[in-house]
CSV table of C-alpha atoms in Angstrom, one decimal:
chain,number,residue,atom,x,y,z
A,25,UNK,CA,116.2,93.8,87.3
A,26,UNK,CA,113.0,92.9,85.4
A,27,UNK,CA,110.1,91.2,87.2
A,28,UNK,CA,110.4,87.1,86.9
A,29,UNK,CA,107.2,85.9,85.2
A,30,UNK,CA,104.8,84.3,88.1
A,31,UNK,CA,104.7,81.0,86.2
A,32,UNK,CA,108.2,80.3,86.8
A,33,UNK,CA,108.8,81.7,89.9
A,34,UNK,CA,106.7,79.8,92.9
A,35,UNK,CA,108.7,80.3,96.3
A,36,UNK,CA,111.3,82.9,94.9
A,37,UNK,CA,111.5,86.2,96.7
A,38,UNK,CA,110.2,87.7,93.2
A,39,UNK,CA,109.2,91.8,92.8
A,40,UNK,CA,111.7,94.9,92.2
A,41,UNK,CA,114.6,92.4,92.8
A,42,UNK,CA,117.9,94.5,94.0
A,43,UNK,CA,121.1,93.8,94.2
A,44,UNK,CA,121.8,95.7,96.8
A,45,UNK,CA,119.0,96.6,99.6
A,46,UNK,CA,118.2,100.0,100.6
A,47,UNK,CA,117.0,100.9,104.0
A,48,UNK,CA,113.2,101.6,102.3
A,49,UNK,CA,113.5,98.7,100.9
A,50,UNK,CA,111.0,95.8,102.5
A,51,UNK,CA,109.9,91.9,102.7
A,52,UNK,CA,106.8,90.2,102.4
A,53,UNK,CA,105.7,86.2,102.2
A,54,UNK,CA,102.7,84.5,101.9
A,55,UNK,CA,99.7,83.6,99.8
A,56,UNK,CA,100.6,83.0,96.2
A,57,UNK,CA,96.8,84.2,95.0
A,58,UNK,CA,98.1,87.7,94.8
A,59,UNK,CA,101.2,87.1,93.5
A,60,UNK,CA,100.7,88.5,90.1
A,61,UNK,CA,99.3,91.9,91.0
A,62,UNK,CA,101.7,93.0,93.9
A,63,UNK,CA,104.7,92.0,91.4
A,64,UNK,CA,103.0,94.4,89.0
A,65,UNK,CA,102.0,96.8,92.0
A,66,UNK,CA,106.3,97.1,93.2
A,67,UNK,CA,107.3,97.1,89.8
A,68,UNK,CA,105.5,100.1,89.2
A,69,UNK,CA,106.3,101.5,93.2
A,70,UNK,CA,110.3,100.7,92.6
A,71,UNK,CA,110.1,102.6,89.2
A,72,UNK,CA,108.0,106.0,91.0
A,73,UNK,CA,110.3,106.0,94.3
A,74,UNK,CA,113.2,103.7,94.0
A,75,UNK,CA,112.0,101.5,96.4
A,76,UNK,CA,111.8,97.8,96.4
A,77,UNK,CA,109.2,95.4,97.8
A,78,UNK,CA,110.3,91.7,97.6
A,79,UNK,CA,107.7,89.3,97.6
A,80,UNK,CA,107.8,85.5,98.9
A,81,UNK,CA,104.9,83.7,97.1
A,82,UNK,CA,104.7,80.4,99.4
A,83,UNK,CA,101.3,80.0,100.3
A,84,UNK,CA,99.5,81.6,102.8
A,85,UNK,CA,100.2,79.4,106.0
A,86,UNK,CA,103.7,79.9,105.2
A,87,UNK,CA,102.9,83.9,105.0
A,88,UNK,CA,101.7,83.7,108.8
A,89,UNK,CA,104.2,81.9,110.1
A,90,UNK,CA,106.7,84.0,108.5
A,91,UNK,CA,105.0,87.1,110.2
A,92,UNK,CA,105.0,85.2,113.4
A,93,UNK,CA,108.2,84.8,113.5
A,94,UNK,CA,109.1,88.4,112.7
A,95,UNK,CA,111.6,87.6,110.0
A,96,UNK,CA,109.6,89.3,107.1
A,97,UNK,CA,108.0,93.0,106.9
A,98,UNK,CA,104.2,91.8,106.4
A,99,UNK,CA,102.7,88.3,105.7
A,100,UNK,CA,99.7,88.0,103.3
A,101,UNK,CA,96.8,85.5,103.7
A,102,UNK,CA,93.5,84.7,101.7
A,103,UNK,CA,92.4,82.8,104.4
A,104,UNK,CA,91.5,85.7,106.9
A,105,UNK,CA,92.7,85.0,110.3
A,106,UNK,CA,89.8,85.0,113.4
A,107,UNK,CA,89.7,88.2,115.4
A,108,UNK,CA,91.2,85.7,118.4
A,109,UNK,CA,93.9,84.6,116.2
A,110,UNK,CA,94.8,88.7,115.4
A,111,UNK,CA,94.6,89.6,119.3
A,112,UNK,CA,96.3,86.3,120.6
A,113,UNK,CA,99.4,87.7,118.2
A,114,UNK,CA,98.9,91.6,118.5
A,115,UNK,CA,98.5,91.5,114.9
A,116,UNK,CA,96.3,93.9,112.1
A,117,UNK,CA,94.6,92.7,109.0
A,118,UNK,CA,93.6,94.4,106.1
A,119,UNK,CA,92.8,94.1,102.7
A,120,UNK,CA,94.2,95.0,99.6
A,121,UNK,CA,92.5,93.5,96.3
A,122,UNK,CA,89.6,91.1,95.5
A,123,UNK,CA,90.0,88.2,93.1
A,124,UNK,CA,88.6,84.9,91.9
A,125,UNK,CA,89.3,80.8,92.3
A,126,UNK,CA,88.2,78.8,89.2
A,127,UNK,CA,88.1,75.4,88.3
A,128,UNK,CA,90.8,74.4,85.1
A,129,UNK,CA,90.9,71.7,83.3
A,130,UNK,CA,93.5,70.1,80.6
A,131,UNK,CA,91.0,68.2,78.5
A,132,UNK,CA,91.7,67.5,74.6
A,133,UNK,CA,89.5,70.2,72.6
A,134,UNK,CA,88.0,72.2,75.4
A,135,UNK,CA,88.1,75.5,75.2
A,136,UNK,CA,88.2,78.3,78.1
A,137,UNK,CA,84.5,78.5,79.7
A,138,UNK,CA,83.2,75.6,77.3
A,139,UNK,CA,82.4,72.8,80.5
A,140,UNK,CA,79.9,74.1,82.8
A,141,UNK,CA,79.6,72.1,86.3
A,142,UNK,CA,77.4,73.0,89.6
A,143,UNK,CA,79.4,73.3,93.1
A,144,UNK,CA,77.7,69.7,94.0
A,145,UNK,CA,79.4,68.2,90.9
A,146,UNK,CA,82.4,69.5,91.1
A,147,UNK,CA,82.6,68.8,95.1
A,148,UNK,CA,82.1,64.9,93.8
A,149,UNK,CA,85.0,65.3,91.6
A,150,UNK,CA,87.0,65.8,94.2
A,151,UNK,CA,85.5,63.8,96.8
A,152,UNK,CA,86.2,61.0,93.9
A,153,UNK,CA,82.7,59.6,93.5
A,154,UNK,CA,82.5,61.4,90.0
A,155,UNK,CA,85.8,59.7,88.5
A,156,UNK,CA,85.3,60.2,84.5
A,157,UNK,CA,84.9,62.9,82.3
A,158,UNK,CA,81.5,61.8,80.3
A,159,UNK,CA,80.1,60.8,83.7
A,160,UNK,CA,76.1,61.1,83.4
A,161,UNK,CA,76.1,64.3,86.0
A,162,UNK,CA,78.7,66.1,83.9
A,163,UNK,CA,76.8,64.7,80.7
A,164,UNK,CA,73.4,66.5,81.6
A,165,UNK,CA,75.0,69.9,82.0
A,166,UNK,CA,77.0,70.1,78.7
A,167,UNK,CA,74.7,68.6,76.1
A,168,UNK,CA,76.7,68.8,72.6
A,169,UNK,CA,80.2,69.1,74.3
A,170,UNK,CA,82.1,66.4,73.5
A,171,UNK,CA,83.5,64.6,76.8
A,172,UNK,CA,86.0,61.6,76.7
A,173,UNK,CA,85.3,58.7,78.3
A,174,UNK,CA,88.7,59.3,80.6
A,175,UNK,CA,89.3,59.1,84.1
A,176,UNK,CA,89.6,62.4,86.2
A,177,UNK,CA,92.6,63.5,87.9
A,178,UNK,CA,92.4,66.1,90.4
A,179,UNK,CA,95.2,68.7,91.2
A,180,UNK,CA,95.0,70.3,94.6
A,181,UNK,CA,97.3,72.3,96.7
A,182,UNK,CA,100.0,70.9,98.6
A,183,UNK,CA,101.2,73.3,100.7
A,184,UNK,CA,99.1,75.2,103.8
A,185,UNK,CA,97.1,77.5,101.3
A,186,UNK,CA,94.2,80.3,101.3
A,187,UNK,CA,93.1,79.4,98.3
A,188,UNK,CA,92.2,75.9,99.2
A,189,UNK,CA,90.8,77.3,102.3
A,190,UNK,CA,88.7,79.5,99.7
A,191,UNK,CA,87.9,76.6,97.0
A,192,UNK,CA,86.9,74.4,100.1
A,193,UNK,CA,84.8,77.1,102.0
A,194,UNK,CA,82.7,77.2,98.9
A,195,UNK,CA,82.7,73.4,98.7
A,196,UNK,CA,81.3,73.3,102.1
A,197,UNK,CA,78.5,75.8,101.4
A,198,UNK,CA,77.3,73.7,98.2
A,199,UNK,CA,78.0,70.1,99.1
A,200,UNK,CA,76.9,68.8,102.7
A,201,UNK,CA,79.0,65.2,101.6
A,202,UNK,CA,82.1,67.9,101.5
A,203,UNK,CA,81.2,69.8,104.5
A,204,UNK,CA,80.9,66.4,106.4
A,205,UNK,CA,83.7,64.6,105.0
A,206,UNK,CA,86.5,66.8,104.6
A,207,UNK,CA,85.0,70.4,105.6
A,208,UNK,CA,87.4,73.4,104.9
A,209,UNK,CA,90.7,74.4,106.0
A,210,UNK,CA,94.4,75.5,104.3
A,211,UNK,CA,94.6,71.9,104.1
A,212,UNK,CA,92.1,68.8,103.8
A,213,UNK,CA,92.6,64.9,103.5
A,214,UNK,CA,92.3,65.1,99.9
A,215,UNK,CA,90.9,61.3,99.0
A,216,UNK,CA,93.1,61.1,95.7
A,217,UNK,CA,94.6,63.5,93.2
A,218,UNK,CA,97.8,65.2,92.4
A,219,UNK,CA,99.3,68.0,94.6
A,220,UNK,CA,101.3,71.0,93.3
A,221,UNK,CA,102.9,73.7,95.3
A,222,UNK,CA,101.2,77.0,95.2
A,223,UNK,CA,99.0,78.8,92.4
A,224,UNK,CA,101.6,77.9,90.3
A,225,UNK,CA,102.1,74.4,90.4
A,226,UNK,CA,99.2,73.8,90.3
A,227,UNK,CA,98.8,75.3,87.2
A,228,UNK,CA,101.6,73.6,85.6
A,229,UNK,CA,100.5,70.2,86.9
A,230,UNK,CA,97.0,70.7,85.3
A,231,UNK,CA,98.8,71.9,82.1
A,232,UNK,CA,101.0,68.6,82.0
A,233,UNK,CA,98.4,66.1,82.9
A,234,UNK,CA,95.6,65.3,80.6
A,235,UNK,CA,92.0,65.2,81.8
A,236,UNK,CA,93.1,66.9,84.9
A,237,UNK,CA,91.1,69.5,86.8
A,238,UNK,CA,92.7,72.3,89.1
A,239,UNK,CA,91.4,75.5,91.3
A,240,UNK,CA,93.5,78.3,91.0
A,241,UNK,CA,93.3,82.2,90.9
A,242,UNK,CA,91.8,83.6,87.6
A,243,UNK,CA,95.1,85.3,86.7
A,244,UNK,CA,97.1,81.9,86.1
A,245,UNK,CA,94.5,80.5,84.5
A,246,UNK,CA,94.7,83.8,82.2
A,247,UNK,CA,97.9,84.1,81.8
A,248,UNK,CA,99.1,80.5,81.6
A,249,UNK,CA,96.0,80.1,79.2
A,250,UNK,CA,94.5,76.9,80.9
A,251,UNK,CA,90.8,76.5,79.9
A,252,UNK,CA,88.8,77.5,82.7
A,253,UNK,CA,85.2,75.9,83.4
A,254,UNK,CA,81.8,77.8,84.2
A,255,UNK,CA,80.6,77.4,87.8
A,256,UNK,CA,76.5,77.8,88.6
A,257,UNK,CA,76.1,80.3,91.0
A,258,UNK,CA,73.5,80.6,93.8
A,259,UNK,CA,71.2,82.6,91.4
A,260,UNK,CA,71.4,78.8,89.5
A,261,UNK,CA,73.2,81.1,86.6
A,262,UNK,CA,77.0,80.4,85.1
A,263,UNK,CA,78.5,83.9,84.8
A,264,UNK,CA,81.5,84.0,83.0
A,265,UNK,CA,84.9,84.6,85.3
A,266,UNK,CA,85.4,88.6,84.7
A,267,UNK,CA,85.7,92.0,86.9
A,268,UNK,CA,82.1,92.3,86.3
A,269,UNK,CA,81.2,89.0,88.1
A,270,UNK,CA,83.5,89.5,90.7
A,271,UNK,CA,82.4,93.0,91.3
A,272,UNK,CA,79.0,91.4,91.3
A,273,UNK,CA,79.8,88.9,94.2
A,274,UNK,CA,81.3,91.9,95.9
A,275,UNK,CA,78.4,94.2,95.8
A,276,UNK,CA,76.6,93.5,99.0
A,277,UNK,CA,79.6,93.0,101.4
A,278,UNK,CA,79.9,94.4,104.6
A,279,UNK,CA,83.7,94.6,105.4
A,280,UNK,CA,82.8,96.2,108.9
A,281,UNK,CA,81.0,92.4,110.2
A,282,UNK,CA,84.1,90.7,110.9
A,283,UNK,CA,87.4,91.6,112.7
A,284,UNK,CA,90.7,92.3,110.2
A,285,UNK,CA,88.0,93.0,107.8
A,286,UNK,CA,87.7,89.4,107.4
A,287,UNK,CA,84.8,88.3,105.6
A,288,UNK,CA,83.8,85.5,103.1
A,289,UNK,CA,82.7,86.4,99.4
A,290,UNK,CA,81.6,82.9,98.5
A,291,UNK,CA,78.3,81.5,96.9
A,292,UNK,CA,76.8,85.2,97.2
A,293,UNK,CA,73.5,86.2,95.7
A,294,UNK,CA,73.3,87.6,92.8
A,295,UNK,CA,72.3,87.0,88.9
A,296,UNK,CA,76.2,88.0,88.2
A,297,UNK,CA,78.2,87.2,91.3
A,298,UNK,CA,81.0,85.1,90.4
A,299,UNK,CA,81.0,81.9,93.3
A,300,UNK,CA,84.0,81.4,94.4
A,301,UNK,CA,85.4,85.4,94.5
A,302,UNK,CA,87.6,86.4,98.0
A,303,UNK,CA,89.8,89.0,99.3
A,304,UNK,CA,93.2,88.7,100.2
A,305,UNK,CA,94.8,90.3,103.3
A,306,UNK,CA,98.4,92.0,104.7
A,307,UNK,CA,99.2,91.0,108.1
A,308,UNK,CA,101.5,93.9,109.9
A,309,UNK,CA,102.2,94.0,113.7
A,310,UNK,CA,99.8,96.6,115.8
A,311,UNK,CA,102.9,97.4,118.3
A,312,UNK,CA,105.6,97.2,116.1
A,313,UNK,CA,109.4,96.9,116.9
A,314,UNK,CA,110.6,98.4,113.7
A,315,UNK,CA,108.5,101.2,113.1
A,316,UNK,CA,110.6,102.7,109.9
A,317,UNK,CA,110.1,99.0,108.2
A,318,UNK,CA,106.2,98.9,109.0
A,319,UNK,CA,105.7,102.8,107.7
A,320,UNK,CA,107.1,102.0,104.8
A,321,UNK,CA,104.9,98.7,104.3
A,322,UNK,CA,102.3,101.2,104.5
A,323,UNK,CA,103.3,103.7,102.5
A,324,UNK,CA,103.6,101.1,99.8
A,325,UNK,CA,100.4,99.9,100.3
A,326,UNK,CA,98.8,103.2,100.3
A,327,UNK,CA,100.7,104.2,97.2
A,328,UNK,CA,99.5,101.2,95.8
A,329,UNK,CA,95.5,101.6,96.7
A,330,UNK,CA,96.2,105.4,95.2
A,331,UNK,CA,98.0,104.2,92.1
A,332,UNK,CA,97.4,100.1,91.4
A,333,UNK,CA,94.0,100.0,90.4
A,334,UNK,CA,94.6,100.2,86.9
A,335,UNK,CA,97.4,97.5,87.2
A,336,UNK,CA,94.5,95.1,89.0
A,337,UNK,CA,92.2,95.3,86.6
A,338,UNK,CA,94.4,94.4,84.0
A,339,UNK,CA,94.9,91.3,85.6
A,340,UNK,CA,91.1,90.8,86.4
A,341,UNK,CA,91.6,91.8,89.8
A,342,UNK,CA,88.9,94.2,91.9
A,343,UNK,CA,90.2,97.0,93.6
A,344,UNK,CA,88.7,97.8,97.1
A,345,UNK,CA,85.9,100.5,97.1
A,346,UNK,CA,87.3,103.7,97.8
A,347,UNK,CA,84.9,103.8,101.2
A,348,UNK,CA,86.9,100.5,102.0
A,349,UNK,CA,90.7,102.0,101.4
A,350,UNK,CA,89.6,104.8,103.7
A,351,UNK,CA,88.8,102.0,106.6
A,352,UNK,CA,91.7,100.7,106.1
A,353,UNK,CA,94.2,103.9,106.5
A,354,UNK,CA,91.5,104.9,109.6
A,355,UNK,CA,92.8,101.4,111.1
A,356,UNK,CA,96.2,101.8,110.0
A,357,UNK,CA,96.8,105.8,111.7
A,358,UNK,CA,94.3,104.7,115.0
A,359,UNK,CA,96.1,100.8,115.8
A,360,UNK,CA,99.7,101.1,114.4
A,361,UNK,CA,101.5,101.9,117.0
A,362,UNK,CA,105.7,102.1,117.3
A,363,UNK,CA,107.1,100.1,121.3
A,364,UNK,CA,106.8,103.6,122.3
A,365,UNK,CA,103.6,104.1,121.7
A,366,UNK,CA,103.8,106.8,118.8
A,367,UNK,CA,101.6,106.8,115.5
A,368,UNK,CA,103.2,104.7,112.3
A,369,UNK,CA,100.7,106.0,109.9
A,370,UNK,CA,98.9,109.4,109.8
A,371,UNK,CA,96.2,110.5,107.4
């Protein structure tokens, strides 16, 4: 069965869709930010082996407690869970592709990358003490762009979500009225706004409701073609949202500082570095009680850091550097152990 579009498919078990399971076949939920690419990625796996991997995009706190509860293969997180949270659950965190949060708007005549804000003014949308459009803060940065005299509705996330935890990170590290008043999380007090239900609805509520601003992952605003807005960056520069900018946030990372490889790619330095860039992670049990089901999570995983990157960067993903993958499978054949003690992976 052909792949569902992403748009219209928020909370459906969505990628290389069976009718009937085969015993290689295997189950994922979680965060809706990478949605796009690992449809592509078992589209392309089903169509090489005959396998299936379906997909549950419903956020990311909904991905963990999924995996918790052992009634999926892997869950998937962009918000990386603390190396207490992993050991507390005897669970392993990796990587598998680096992407991008941007602000989107639904303004009449505004074109993609047209609006340029600062983290600090676009923290005070949200926070509701910037609540129109042609506001004099927004003015000053868009001289000659013509901004309606409208009020502002924001669109946030709903649901427990990585991306907000992302989006709100980065709000914290530009805006100390954020970082004291709401701080970040998978879920804040937003003080008013709209919610929508993933990546996805909050896409289409931003596309339905006029002079609306959203954050969600670069690929739906791509795809759905929802004018995007610049974002200044630490370097006080407003890259445009692209592989190159998120490679450029990626540059300096070292993935070995935190535990599951969990680090933070917000508000780096750089002249090119995207702001608001982050990783998203698989979440697979180190002692596992189905052994056959988690090899085969890896095996699609390592098919897919062999064979995907083509497939990523088509849909302005960044694939991991190749020193990174090969952490990953040293992790994988060294942690991933079956109840009786015996290697899931080997190199």
């Amino acid at each position: 069965m052909k792949i569902m579009s992403y748009a219209v498919a928020a909370g459906l078990a969505v990628a290389s869709l069976t009718t009937t399971a085969s015993a290689a076949d295997i189950t994922g939920a979680g965060a809706t930010f990478p949605f796009p690419v690992y449809s592509k990625w078992a589209e392309a796996y089903k169509k090489e082996t005959g396998n299936g991997m379906n997909y549950q995009s419903i956020g990311s706190g909904g991905g963990i407690k999924q995996i918790q509860a052992k009634t999926v293969d892997f869950g998937a997180t962009d918000a990386p869970m603390k190396g207490e949270d992993l050991e507390k659950n005897g669970l392993l965190q990796f990587p598998t592709v680096m992407g991008a949060v941007v602000p989107v708007v639904n303004i009449e005549g505004i074109q993609p990358g047209q609006i340029k804000l600062t983290g600090q003014v676009l923290a005070d949308i949200f926070l509701g003490k910037i609540a129109k459009w042609n506001d004099p803060k927004i003015a000053q940065l868009n001289a000659g762009v013509n901004l309606p005299n409208a009020n502002i509705t924001p669109v946030y996330r709903s649901d427990s979500s990585g991306t907000t935890s992302v989006f709100t990170t980065y709000l914290s590290q530009v805006s100390d009225a954020w970082k004291a008043e709401l701080g970040a999380g998978t879920t804040v007090n937003w003080p008013l706004g709209q919610g929508g239900k993933g990546n996805e609805g909050v896409a289409a509520t931003v596309k339905q409701v006029p002079n609306s601003i959203g954050y969600v992952e670069y690929a739906y605003a791509k795809q759905n073609k929802i004018p995007y807005t610049l974002l200044q960056n630490k370097a006080g520069k407003y890259p445009q949202p692209e592989i190159k900018s998120f490679q450029a946030a990626a540059a300096s990372a070292n993935w070995s500082s935190a535990p599951g490889f969990g680090i933070s790619l917000t508000n780096q330095a750089g002249d090119d570095a995207w702001p608001i860039t982050n990783p998203t992670f698989i979440l697979v049990y180190k002692t596992t009680e189905k052994p056959e089901q988690t090899a085969e999570v890896l095996k699609f995983f390592d098919w897919s850091f062999k064979n995907g990157d083509t497939l990523a960067s088509d849909l302005d993903y960044v694939p991991l550097p190749d020193n990174v993958v090969e952490q990953i499978r040293t992790v994988w054949a060294s942690e991933i152990k079956s109840s009786a003690g015996q290697p899931v992976y080997k190199k």
